[in-house]
PDB file of C-alpha atoms in Angstrom:
ATOM      1  CA  MET Z   1     -50.093  -7.829 -21.045  1.00  0.00           C
ATOM      2  CA  ARG Z   2     -49.929  -6.272 -17.771  1.00  0.00           C
ATOM      3  CA  LEU Z   3     -47.702  -8.783 -16.345  1.00  0.00           C
ATOM      4  CA  PRO Z   4     -44.874  -8.108 -19.231  1.00  0.00           C
ATOM      5  CA  MET Z   5     -44.900  -4.444 -18.109  1.00  0.00           C
ATOM      6  CA  ILE Z   6     -44.527  -5.284 -14.139  1.00  0.00           C
ATOM      7  CA  ILE Z   7     -41.361  -7.266 -15.096  1.00  0.00           C
ATOM      8  CA  LEU Z   8     -40.035  -4.355 -17.249  1.00  0.00           C
ATOM      9  CA  LEU Z   9     -40.750  -2.166 -14.186  1.00  0.00           C
ATOM     10  CA  VAL Z  10     -38.897  -4.528 -11.990  1.00  0.00           C
ATOM     11  CA  LEU Z  11     -35.981  -4.913 -14.238  1.00  0.00           C
ATOM     12  CA  THR Z  12     -35.743  -0.946 -15.008  1.00  0.00           C
ATOM     13  CA  ILE Z  13     -36.097  -0.407 -10.949  1.00  0.00           C
ATOM     14  CA  TRP Z  14     -33.145  -3.218 -10.535  1.00  0.00           C
ATOM     15  CA  LYS Z  15     -30.805  -1.778 -13.359  1.00  0.00           C
ATOM     16  CA  ALA Z  16     -31.168   1.894 -11.943  1.00  0.00           C
ATOM     17  CA  GLY Z  17     -30.193   0.431  -8.270  1.00  0.00           C
ATOM     18  CA  ASN Z  18     -27.221  -1.498  -9.926  1.00  0.00           C
ATOM     19  CA  GLY Z  19     -26.123   1.516 -12.014  1.00  0.00           C
ATOM     20  CA  SER Z  20     -26.184   3.600  -8.481  1.00  0.00           C
ATOM     21  CA  ARG Z  21     -24.078   1.083  -6.906  1.00  0.00           C
ATOM     22  CA  ALA Z  22     -21.533   1.113  -9.751  1.00  0.00           C
ATOM     23  CA  ASN Z  23     -21.271   4.855  -9.643  1.00  0.00           C
ATOM     24  CA  GLU Z  24     -20.672   4.516  -5.591  1.00  0.00           C
ATOM     25  CA  LEU Z  25     -17.660   2.006  -6.287  1.00  0.00           C
ATOM     26  CA  LYS Z  26     -15.682   4.523  -8.769  1.00  0.00           C
ATOM     27  CA  ALA Z  27     -12.093   5.146  -7.672  1.00  0.00           C
ATOM     28  CA  ASP Z  28     -12.694   8.652  -8.358  1.00  0.00           C
ATOM     29  CA  GLY Z  29     -10.622  10.057  -5.761  1.00  0.00           C
ATOM     30  CA  LYS Z  30     -13.594  10.315  -3.067  1.00  0.00           C
ATOM     31  CA  VAL Z  31     -13.289   8.252   0.057  1.00  0.00           C
ATOM     32  CA  LEU Z  32     -16.151   5.832  -0.646  1.00  0.00           C
ATOM     33  CA  GLU Z  33     -19.006   5.340   1.928  1.00  0.00           C
ATOM     34  CA  LEU Z  34     -19.380   1.536   2.629  1.00  0.00           C
ATOM     35  CA  ASP Z  35     -21.835  -0.387   4.501  1.00  0.00           C
ATOM     36  CA  GLU Z  36     -23.063  -3.709   4.459  1.00  0.00           C
ATOM     37  CA  SER Z  37     -25.072  -3.817   1.135  1.00  0.00           C
ATOM     38  CA  ASN Z  38     -21.899  -2.889  -0.610  1.00  0.00           C
ATOM     39  CA  PHE Z  39     -18.564  -4.018   1.411  1.00  0.00           C
ATOM     40  CA  ASP Z  40     -17.845  -7.020  -0.111  1.00  0.00           C
ATOM     41  CA  SER Z  41     -18.486  -5.456  -3.627  1.00  0.00           C
ATOM     42  CA  ALA Z  42     -15.964  -2.985  -2.830  1.00  0.00           C
ATOM     43  CA  ILE Z  43     -13.281  -5.256  -1.762  1.00  0.00           C
ATOM     44  CA  SER Z  44     -13.417  -7.341  -4.609  1.00  0.00           C
ATOM     45  CA  SER Z  45     -13.792  -4.485  -7.190  1.00  0.00           C
ATOM     46  CA  PHE Z  46     -10.533  -2.904  -6.163  1.00  0.00           C
ATOM     47  CA  ASP Z  47      -6.959  -4.459  -5.800  1.00  0.00           C
ATOM     48  CA  TYR Z  48      -6.085  -2.222  -3.157  1.00  0.00           C
ATOM     49  CA  ILE Z  49      -8.370  -0.305  -0.872  1.00  0.00           C
ATOM     50  CA  LEU Z  50      -7.542   0.939   2.793  1.00  0.00           C
ATOM     51  CA  VAL Z  51     -10.885   1.241   5.061  1.00  0.00           C
ATOM     52  CA  ASP Z  52     -11.218   3.235   7.765  1.00  0.00           C
ATOM     53  CA  PHE Z  53     -13.483   1.617  10.294  1.00  0.00           C
ATOM     54  CA  TYR Z  54     -14.678   4.734  12.502  1.00  0.00           C
ATOM     55  CA  ALA Z  55     -17.394   6.154  15.382  1.00  0.00           C
ATOM     56  CA  PRO Z  56     -19.038   9.316  14.248  1.00  0.00           C
ATOM     57  CA  TRP Z  57     -18.724  10.341  18.001  1.00  0.00           C
ATOM     58  CA  CYS Z  58     -14.782   9.392  18.099  1.00  0.00           C
ATOM     59  CA  GLY Z  59     -12.560  12.645  18.240  1.00  0.00           C
ATOM     60  CA  HIS Z  60      -9.574  10.593  16.678  1.00  0.00           C
ATOM     61  CA  CYS Z  61     -11.693   9.470  13.974  1.00  0.00           C
ATOM     62  CA  LYS Z  62     -12.718  13.412  13.397  1.00  0.00           C
ATOM     63  CA  ARG Z  63      -9.183  14.432  12.974  1.00  0.00           C
ATOM     64  CA  LEU Z  64      -8.357  11.366  10.683  1.00  0.00           C
ATOM     65  CA  SER Z  65     -11.166  12.200   8.494  1.00  0.00           C
ATOM     66  CA  PRO Z  66      -9.746  15.319   6.665  1.00  0.00           C
ATOM     67  CA  GLN Z  67      -6.212  13.445   6.051  1.00  0.00           C
ATOM     68  CA  LEU Z  68      -8.171  10.414   4.380  1.00  0.00           C
ATOM     69  CA  ASP Z  69     -10.163  13.115   1.953  1.00  0.00           C
ATOM     70  CA  GLU Z  70      -6.811  14.705   1.247  1.00  0.00           C
ATOM     71  CA  ALA Z  71      -4.942  11.724   0.477  1.00  0.00           C
ATOM     72  CA  ALA Z  72      -7.707   9.848  -1.592  1.00  0.00           C
ATOM     73  CA  PRO Z  73      -7.378  11.776  -4.898  1.00  0.00           C
ATOM     74  CA  VAL Z  74      -3.538  11.256  -4.611  1.00  0.00           C
ATOM     75  CA  LEU Z  75      -3.886   7.659  -4.042  1.00  0.00           C
ATOM     76  CA  ALA Z  76      -6.692   7.246  -6.716  1.00  0.00           C
ATOM     77  CA  GLY Z  77      -4.137   8.735  -9.197  1.00  0.00           C
ATOM     78  CA  LEU Z  78      -1.348   6.324  -9.131  1.00  0.00           C
ATOM     79  CA  ASN Z  79      -0.502   3.781 -11.985  1.00  0.00           C
ATOM     80  CA  GLU Z  80      -1.973   1.288  -9.552  1.00  0.00           C
ATOM     81  CA  PRO Z  81      -4.705   3.138  -7.520  1.00  0.00           C
ATOM     82  CA  ILE Z  82      -5.366   2.720  -4.050  1.00  0.00           C
ATOM     83  CA  VAL Z  83      -9.054   3.503  -2.932  1.00  0.00           C
ATOM     84  CA  LEU Z  84      -9.866   5.025   0.399  1.00  0.00           C
ATOM     85  CA  ALA Z  85     -13.149   4.190   1.745  1.00  0.00           C
ATOM     86  CA  LYS Z  86     -14.812   4.335   5.454  1.00  0.00           C
ATOM     87  CA  VAL Z  87     -17.521   2.265   7.477  1.00  0.00           C
ATOM     88  CA  ASN Z  88     -19.244   3.609  10.390  1.00  0.00           C
ATOM     89  CA  ALA Z  89     -18.714   0.882  12.442  1.00  0.00           C
ATOM     90  CA  ASP Z  90     -20.938   2.010  15.206  1.00  0.00           C
ATOM     91  CA  LYS Z  91     -23.694   1.675  13.221  1.00  0.00           C
ATOM     92  CA  PHE Z  92     -23.044  -1.314  11.186  1.00  0.00           C
ATOM     93  CA  THR Z  93     -22.199  -3.466  13.982  1.00  0.00           C
ATOM     94  CA  ARG Z  94     -22.012  -6.860  12.220  1.00  0.00           C
ATOM     95  CA  LEU Z  95     -19.614  -5.614   9.657  1.00  0.00           C
ATOM     96  CA  ALA Z  96     -17.397  -4.311  12.512  1.00  0.00           C
ATOM     97  CA  SER Z  97     -17.318  -7.808  14.183  1.00  0.00           C
ATOM     98  CA  LYS Z  98     -16.981  -9.709  11.378  1.00  0.00           C
ATOM     99  CA  HIS Z  99     -13.739  -7.569  11.131  1.00  0.00           C
ATOM    100  CA  ASP Z 100     -12.749  -7.738  14.569  1.00  0.00           C
ATOM    101  CA  ILE Z 101     -12.917  -4.159  15.030  1.00  0.00           C
ATOM    102  CA  ASP Z 102     -12.761  -3.328  18.645  1.00  0.00           C
ATOM    103  CA  GLY Z 103     -11.613   0.301  18.983  1.00  0.00           C
ATOM    104  CA  TYR Z 104     -11.948   3.624  16.765  1.00  0.00           C
ATOM    105  CA  PRO Z 105     -10.444   4.288  14.363  1.00  0.00           C
ATOM    106  CA  THR Z 106      -9.183   0.993  13.054  1.00  0.00           C
ATOM    107  CA  LEU Z 107      -7.562   0.743   9.665  1.00  0.00           C
ATOM    108  CA  LYS Z 108      -7.550  -2.312   7.451  1.00  0.00           C
ATOM    109  CA  PHE Z 109      -5.677  -2.636   4.083  1.00  0.00           C
ATOM    110  CA  PHE Z 110      -6.946  -5.126   1.532  1.00  0.00           C
ATOM    111  CA  MET Z 111      -4.591  -6.420  -1.163  1.00  0.00           C
ATOM    112  CA  HIS Z 112      -6.379  -8.530  -3.631  1.00  0.00           C
ATOM    113  CA  GLY Z 113      -9.269  -9.198  -1.035  1.00  0.00           C
ATOM    114  CA  VAL Z 114      -6.301 -10.127   2.235  1.00  0.00           C
ATOM    115  CA  PRO Z 115      -6.917  -7.754   4.857  1.00  0.00           C
ATOM    116  CA  MET Z 116      -3.946  -6.775   7.082  1.00  0.00           C
ATOM    117  CA  GLU Z 117      -3.980  -3.923   9.938  1.00  0.00           C
ATOM    118  CA  TYR Z 118      -2.834  -0.808   8.843  1.00  0.00           C
ATOM    119  CA  ASN Z 119      -0.189   0.881  11.556  1.00  0.00           C
ATOM    120  CA  GLY Z 120       1.205   3.348   9.260  1.00  0.00           C
ATOM    121  CA  PRO Z 121       0.959   7.222   9.699  1.00  0.00           C
ATOM    122  CA  ARG Z 122      -1.918   8.811   9.561  1.00  0.00           C
ATOM    123  CA  LYS Z 123      -1.329  12.388   8.177  1.00  0.00           C
ATOM    124  CA  ALA Z 124      -2.130  12.507   4.515  1.00  0.00           C
ATOM    125  CA  ASP Z 125       1.275  13.110   2.916  1.00  0.00           C
ATOM    126  CA  LEU Z 126       2.955  10.005   4.997  1.00  0.00           C
ATOM    127  CA  LEU Z 127      -0.037   7.809   4.691  1.00  0.00           C
ATOM    128  CA  VAL Z 128       0.591   8.476   0.785  1.00  0.00           C
ATOM    129  CA  GLN Z 129       4.327   7.738   1.382  1.00  0.00           C
ATOM    130  CA  TYR Z 130       3.677   4.604   3.127  1.00  0.00           C
ATOM    131  CA  LEU Z 131       0.775   3.175   1.046  1.00  0.00           C
ATOM    132  CA  LYS Z 132       3.066   3.488  -1.998  1.00  0.00           C
ATOM    133  CA  LYS Z 133       5.318   0.516  -0.969  1.00  0.00           C
ATOM    134  CA  PHE Z 134       2.612  -1.804  -1.700  1.00  0.00           C
ATOM    135  CA  VAL Z 135       1.877  -1.080  -5.236  1.00  0.00           C
ATOM    136  CA  ALA Z 136       5.633  -0.453  -6.168  1.00  0.00           C
ATOM    137  CA  PRO Z 137       7.240  -2.986  -8.198  1.00  0.00           C
ATOM    138  CA  ASP Z 138       8.796  -5.854  -6.662  1.00  0.00           C
ATOM    139  CA  VAL Z 139      12.473  -4.599  -7.561  1.00  0.00           C
ATOM    140  CA  SER Z 140      13.053  -1.367  -8.876  1.00  0.00           C
ATOM    141  CA  ILE Z 141      15.541  -1.361 -12.098  1.00  0.00           C
ATOM    142  CA  LEU Z 142      17.738   1.613 -11.106  1.00  0.00           C
ATOM    143  CA  SER Z 143      19.936   3.306 -14.206  1.00  0.00           C
ATOM    144  CA  SER Z 144      21.674   6.059 -12.763  1.00  0.00           C
ATOM    145  CA  ASP Z 145      22.828   7.865  -9.494  1.00  0.00           C
ATOM    146  CA  SER Z 146      19.980  10.641  -9.519  1.00  0.00           C
ATOM    147  CA  ALA Z 147      17.241   7.601  -9.844  1.00  0.00           C
ATOM    148  CA  ILE Z 148      19.130   5.829  -7.109  1.00  0.00           C
ATOM    149  CA  ASN Z 149      18.483   9.339  -5.026  1.00  0.00           C
ATOM    150  CA  ASP Z 150      15.337   9.519  -6.293  1.00  0.00           C
ATOM    151  CA  PHE Z 151      14.453   5.851  -5.269  1.00  0.00           C
ATOM    152  CA  VAL Z 152      15.931   6.359  -1.706  1.00  0.00           C
ATOM    153  CA  GLU Z 153      13.893   9.747  -1.011  1.00  0.00           C
ATOM    154  CA  ALA Z 154      10.762   7.901  -2.295  1.00  0.00           C
ATOM    155  CA  ALA Z 155      10.939   5.076  -0.128  1.00  0.00           C
ATOM    156  CA  GLY Z 156      10.881   7.084   3.133  1.00  0.00           C
ATOM    157  CA  THR Z 157      11.911   5.938   6.565  1.00  0.00           C
ATOM    158  CA  PHE Z 158       9.225   3.429   7.390  1.00  0.00           C
ATOM    159  CA  PHE Z 159      10.861   0.199   5.501  1.00  0.00           C
ATOM    160  CA  PRO Z 160      14.298  -0.965   5.526  1.00  0.00           C
ATOM    161  CA  ILE Z 161      15.707  -0.511   1.662  1.00  0.00           C
ATOM    162  CA  TYR Z 162      18.145  -2.768  -0.217  1.00  0.00           C
ATOM    163  CA  ILE Z 163      20.029  -1.337  -3.176  1.00  0.00           C
ATOM    164  CA  GLY Z 164      21.908  -4.191  -5.009  1.00  0.00           C
ATOM    165  CA  PHE Z 165      24.752  -2.610  -7.014  1.00  0.00           C
ATOM    166  CA  GLY Z 166      25.811  -4.478 -10.051  1.00  0.00           C
ATOM    167  CA  LEU Z 167      23.592  -7.425  -8.607  1.00  0.00           C
ATOM    168  CA  ASN Z 168      21.357  -9.505 -11.125  1.00  0.00           C
ATOM    169  CA  GLU Z 169      17.824  -8.918 -10.270  1.00  0.00           C
ATOM    170  CA  THR Z 170      16.906 -12.675 -10.252  1.00  0.00           C
ATOM    171  CA  VAL Z 171      19.262 -13.043  -7.268  1.00  0.00           C
ATOM    172  CA  ILE Z 172      16.656 -11.067  -5.043  1.00  0.00           C
ATOM    173  CA  SER Z 173      13.410 -11.454  -6.934  1.00  0.00           C
ATOM    174  CA  ASN Z 174      11.909 -14.208  -5.063  1.00  0.00           C
ATOM    175  CA  LEU Z 175      12.771 -12.311  -1.496  1.00  0.00           C
ATOM    176  CA  ALA Z 176      11.340  -9.012  -2.912  1.00  0.00           C
ATOM    177  CA  VAL Z 177       8.168 -10.931  -3.645  1.00  0.00           C
ATOM    178  CA  LYS Z 178       8.080 -12.707  -0.538  1.00  0.00           C
ATOM    179  CA  TYR Z 179       8.953  -9.507   1.786  1.00  0.00           C
ATOM    180  CA  LYS Z 180       7.101  -7.078  -0.283  1.00  0.00           C
ATOM    181  CA  LYS Z 181       5.064  -5.815   2.531  1.00  0.00           C
ATOM    182  CA  LYS Z 182       8.234  -5.249   4.690  1.00  0.00           C
ATOM    183  CA  ALA Z 183      11.322  -3.845   2.419  1.00  0.00           C
ATOM    184  CA  TRP Z 184      11.936  -1.740  -0.347  1.00  0.00           C
ATOM    185  CA  PHE Z 185      14.399  -3.988  -2.974  1.00  0.00           C
ATOM    186  CA  SER Z 186      15.946  -2.281  -6.117  1.00  0.00           C
ATOM    187  CA  VAL Z 187      19.005  -3.039  -8.191  1.00  0.00           C
ATOM    188  CA  ALA Z 188      21.298  -0.497  -9.286  1.00  0.00           C
ATOM    189  CA  LYS Z 189      22.325  -1.090 -12.900  1.00  0.00           C
ATOM    190  CA  ASP Z 190      24.468   2.133 -13.735  1.00  0.00           C
ATOM    191  CA  PHE Z 191      26.148   4.266 -11.176  1.00  0.00           C
ATOM    192  CA  SER Z 192      28.975   6.460 -10.520  1.00  0.00           C
ATOM    193  CA  ASP Z 193      32.207   6.125  -8.295  1.00  0.00           C
ATOM    194  CA  ASP Z 194      30.200   9.129  -6.378  1.00  0.00           C
ATOM    195  CA  ALA Z 195      27.638   6.621  -5.498  1.00  0.00           C
ATOM    196  CA  MET Z 196      30.194   3.933  -4.191  1.00  0.00           C
ATOM    197  CA  VAL Z 197      31.266   6.866  -1.820  1.00  0.00           C
ATOM    198  CA  LEU Z 198      28.090   7.887  -0.803  1.00  0.00           C
ATOM    199  CA  TYR Z 199      26.747   4.106   0.035  1.00  0.00           C
ATOM    200  CA  ASP Z 200      30.290   2.953   1.430  1.00  0.00           C
ATOM    201  CA  PHE Z 201      31.070   0.131  -0.684  1.00  0.00           C
ATOM    202  CA  ASP Z 202      34.224  -0.696  -3.026  1.00  0.00           C
ATOM    203  CA  LYS Z 203      33.723  -3.486  -5.320  1.00  0.00           C
ATOM    204  CA  VAL Z 204      30.594  -5.129  -7.004  1.00  0.00           C
ATOM    205  CA  PRO Z 205      28.251  -7.123  -6.687  1.00  0.00           C
ATOM    206  CA  SER Z 206      27.474  -5.495  -3.737  1.00  0.00           C
ATOM    207  CA  LEU Z 207      24.189  -5.146  -1.525  1.00  0.00           C
ATOM    208  CA  VAL Z 208      23.637  -1.912   0.230  1.00  0.00           C
ATOM    209  CA  ALA Z 209      20.894  -2.334   3.116  1.00  0.00           C
ATOM    210  CA  LEU Z 210      19.615   0.587   4.839  1.00  0.00           C
ATOM    211  CA  HIS Z 211      17.057   1.283   7.491  1.00  0.00           C
ATOM    212  CA  PRO Z 212      16.602   4.894   7.719  1.00  0.00           C
ATOM    213  CA  SER Z 213      14.510   5.092  10.738  1.00  0.00           C
ATOM    214  CA  TYR Z 214      17.286   3.012  12.392  1.00  0.00           C
ATOM    215  CA  LYS Z 215      20.150   5.275  11.023  1.00  0.00           C
ATOM    216  CA  GLN Z 216      21.536   1.770   9.571  1.00  0.00           C
ATOM    217  CA  GLN Z 217      23.677   1.148   6.935  1.00  0.00           C
ATOM    218  CA  SER Z 218      25.442  -2.111   6.032  1.00  0.00           C
ATOM    219  CA  VAL Z 219      27.341  -3.286   3.109  1.00  0.00           C
ATOM    220  CA  PHE Z 220      26.961  -7.187   1.838  1.00  0.00           C
ATOM    221  CA  TYR Z 221      29.498  -8.586  -0.969  1.00  0.00           C
ATOM    222  CA  GLY Z 222      27.868 -12.132  -0.484  1.00  0.00           C
ATOM    223  CA  PRO Z 223      27.700 -15.092  -0.981  1.00  0.00           C
ATOM    224  CA  PHE Z 224      23.931 -13.987  -1.265  1.00  0.00           C
ATOM    225  CA  GLU Z 225      22.890 -17.112   0.555  1.00  0.00           C
ATOM    226  CA  GLY Z 226      23.021 -14.916   3.193  1.00  0.00           C
ATOM    227  CA  TRP Z 227      20.155 -12.923   2.917  1.00  0.00           C
ATOM    228  CA  VAL Z 228      17.939 -14.183   5.258  1.00  0.00           C
ATOM    229  CA  ARG Z 229      20.426 -13.478   8.326  1.00  0.00           C
ATOM    230  CA  LEU Z 230      21.036  -9.851   6.573  1.00  0.00           C
ATOM    231  CA  LEU Z 231      17.097  -9.247   6.378  1.00  0.00           C
ATOM    232  CA  SER Z 232      16.819 -10.464  10.271  1.00  0.00           C
ATOM    233  CA  HIS Z 233      19.276  -8.161  11.212  1.00  0.00           C
ATOM    234  CA  PHE Z 234      17.186  -5.276   9.886  1.00  0.00           C
ATOM    235  CA  LYS Z 235      14.076  -6.689  11.376  1.00  0.00           C
ATOM    236  CA  CYS Z 236      12.559  -7.179   8.133  1.00  0.00           C
ATOM    237  CA  LEU Z 237      11.740 -10.877   8.613  1.00  0.00           C
TER     238      LEU Z 237
END
């Protein structure tokens, strides 16, 4: 009779430990603390997760921490949640080495388990705006002048913006998927003459390319096989 009781006790402890770990990995708007025991689980549990590899003594890390705390609940509340997490890379050196961390803080963004270096802004509101790009639709469908303006404003100044006026979304969908990490793509279905004046085009279909950070704007009337040349011009490739 003693053996089953021991087994029951072990199973109870194991379940309690797993339950605790599951609670740690909830996207509840807090910055998760990761270590060598739960890092891989976190990466596989969340489609989108930004990880801050930090050192406790690092001044830049200390300044970044409250920005992440502020951004975390906003990003967790998106339709496609983005989780923020951090790793004490000074303590968990094997984990830091595995991910090629050689300076602090280093931010890495994991999309469906695939890492990329995060080189965007680190102030909370700008970090949120930047990361929203990666969970946005491949092609946004815009149905009014106000929707166009809202799209451009939400896109910010970090990435090139492409708006196809009167353009079928299938024309750009493949490129939108390919360059999702590098540019915003949209198709405007309904718009006024005022929009044509604002974006400086006089016929449809037309493609307007904006790069706010360079203050560049171009209009492209086709043939749309020239997309690659246009994207290259705006440093999107």
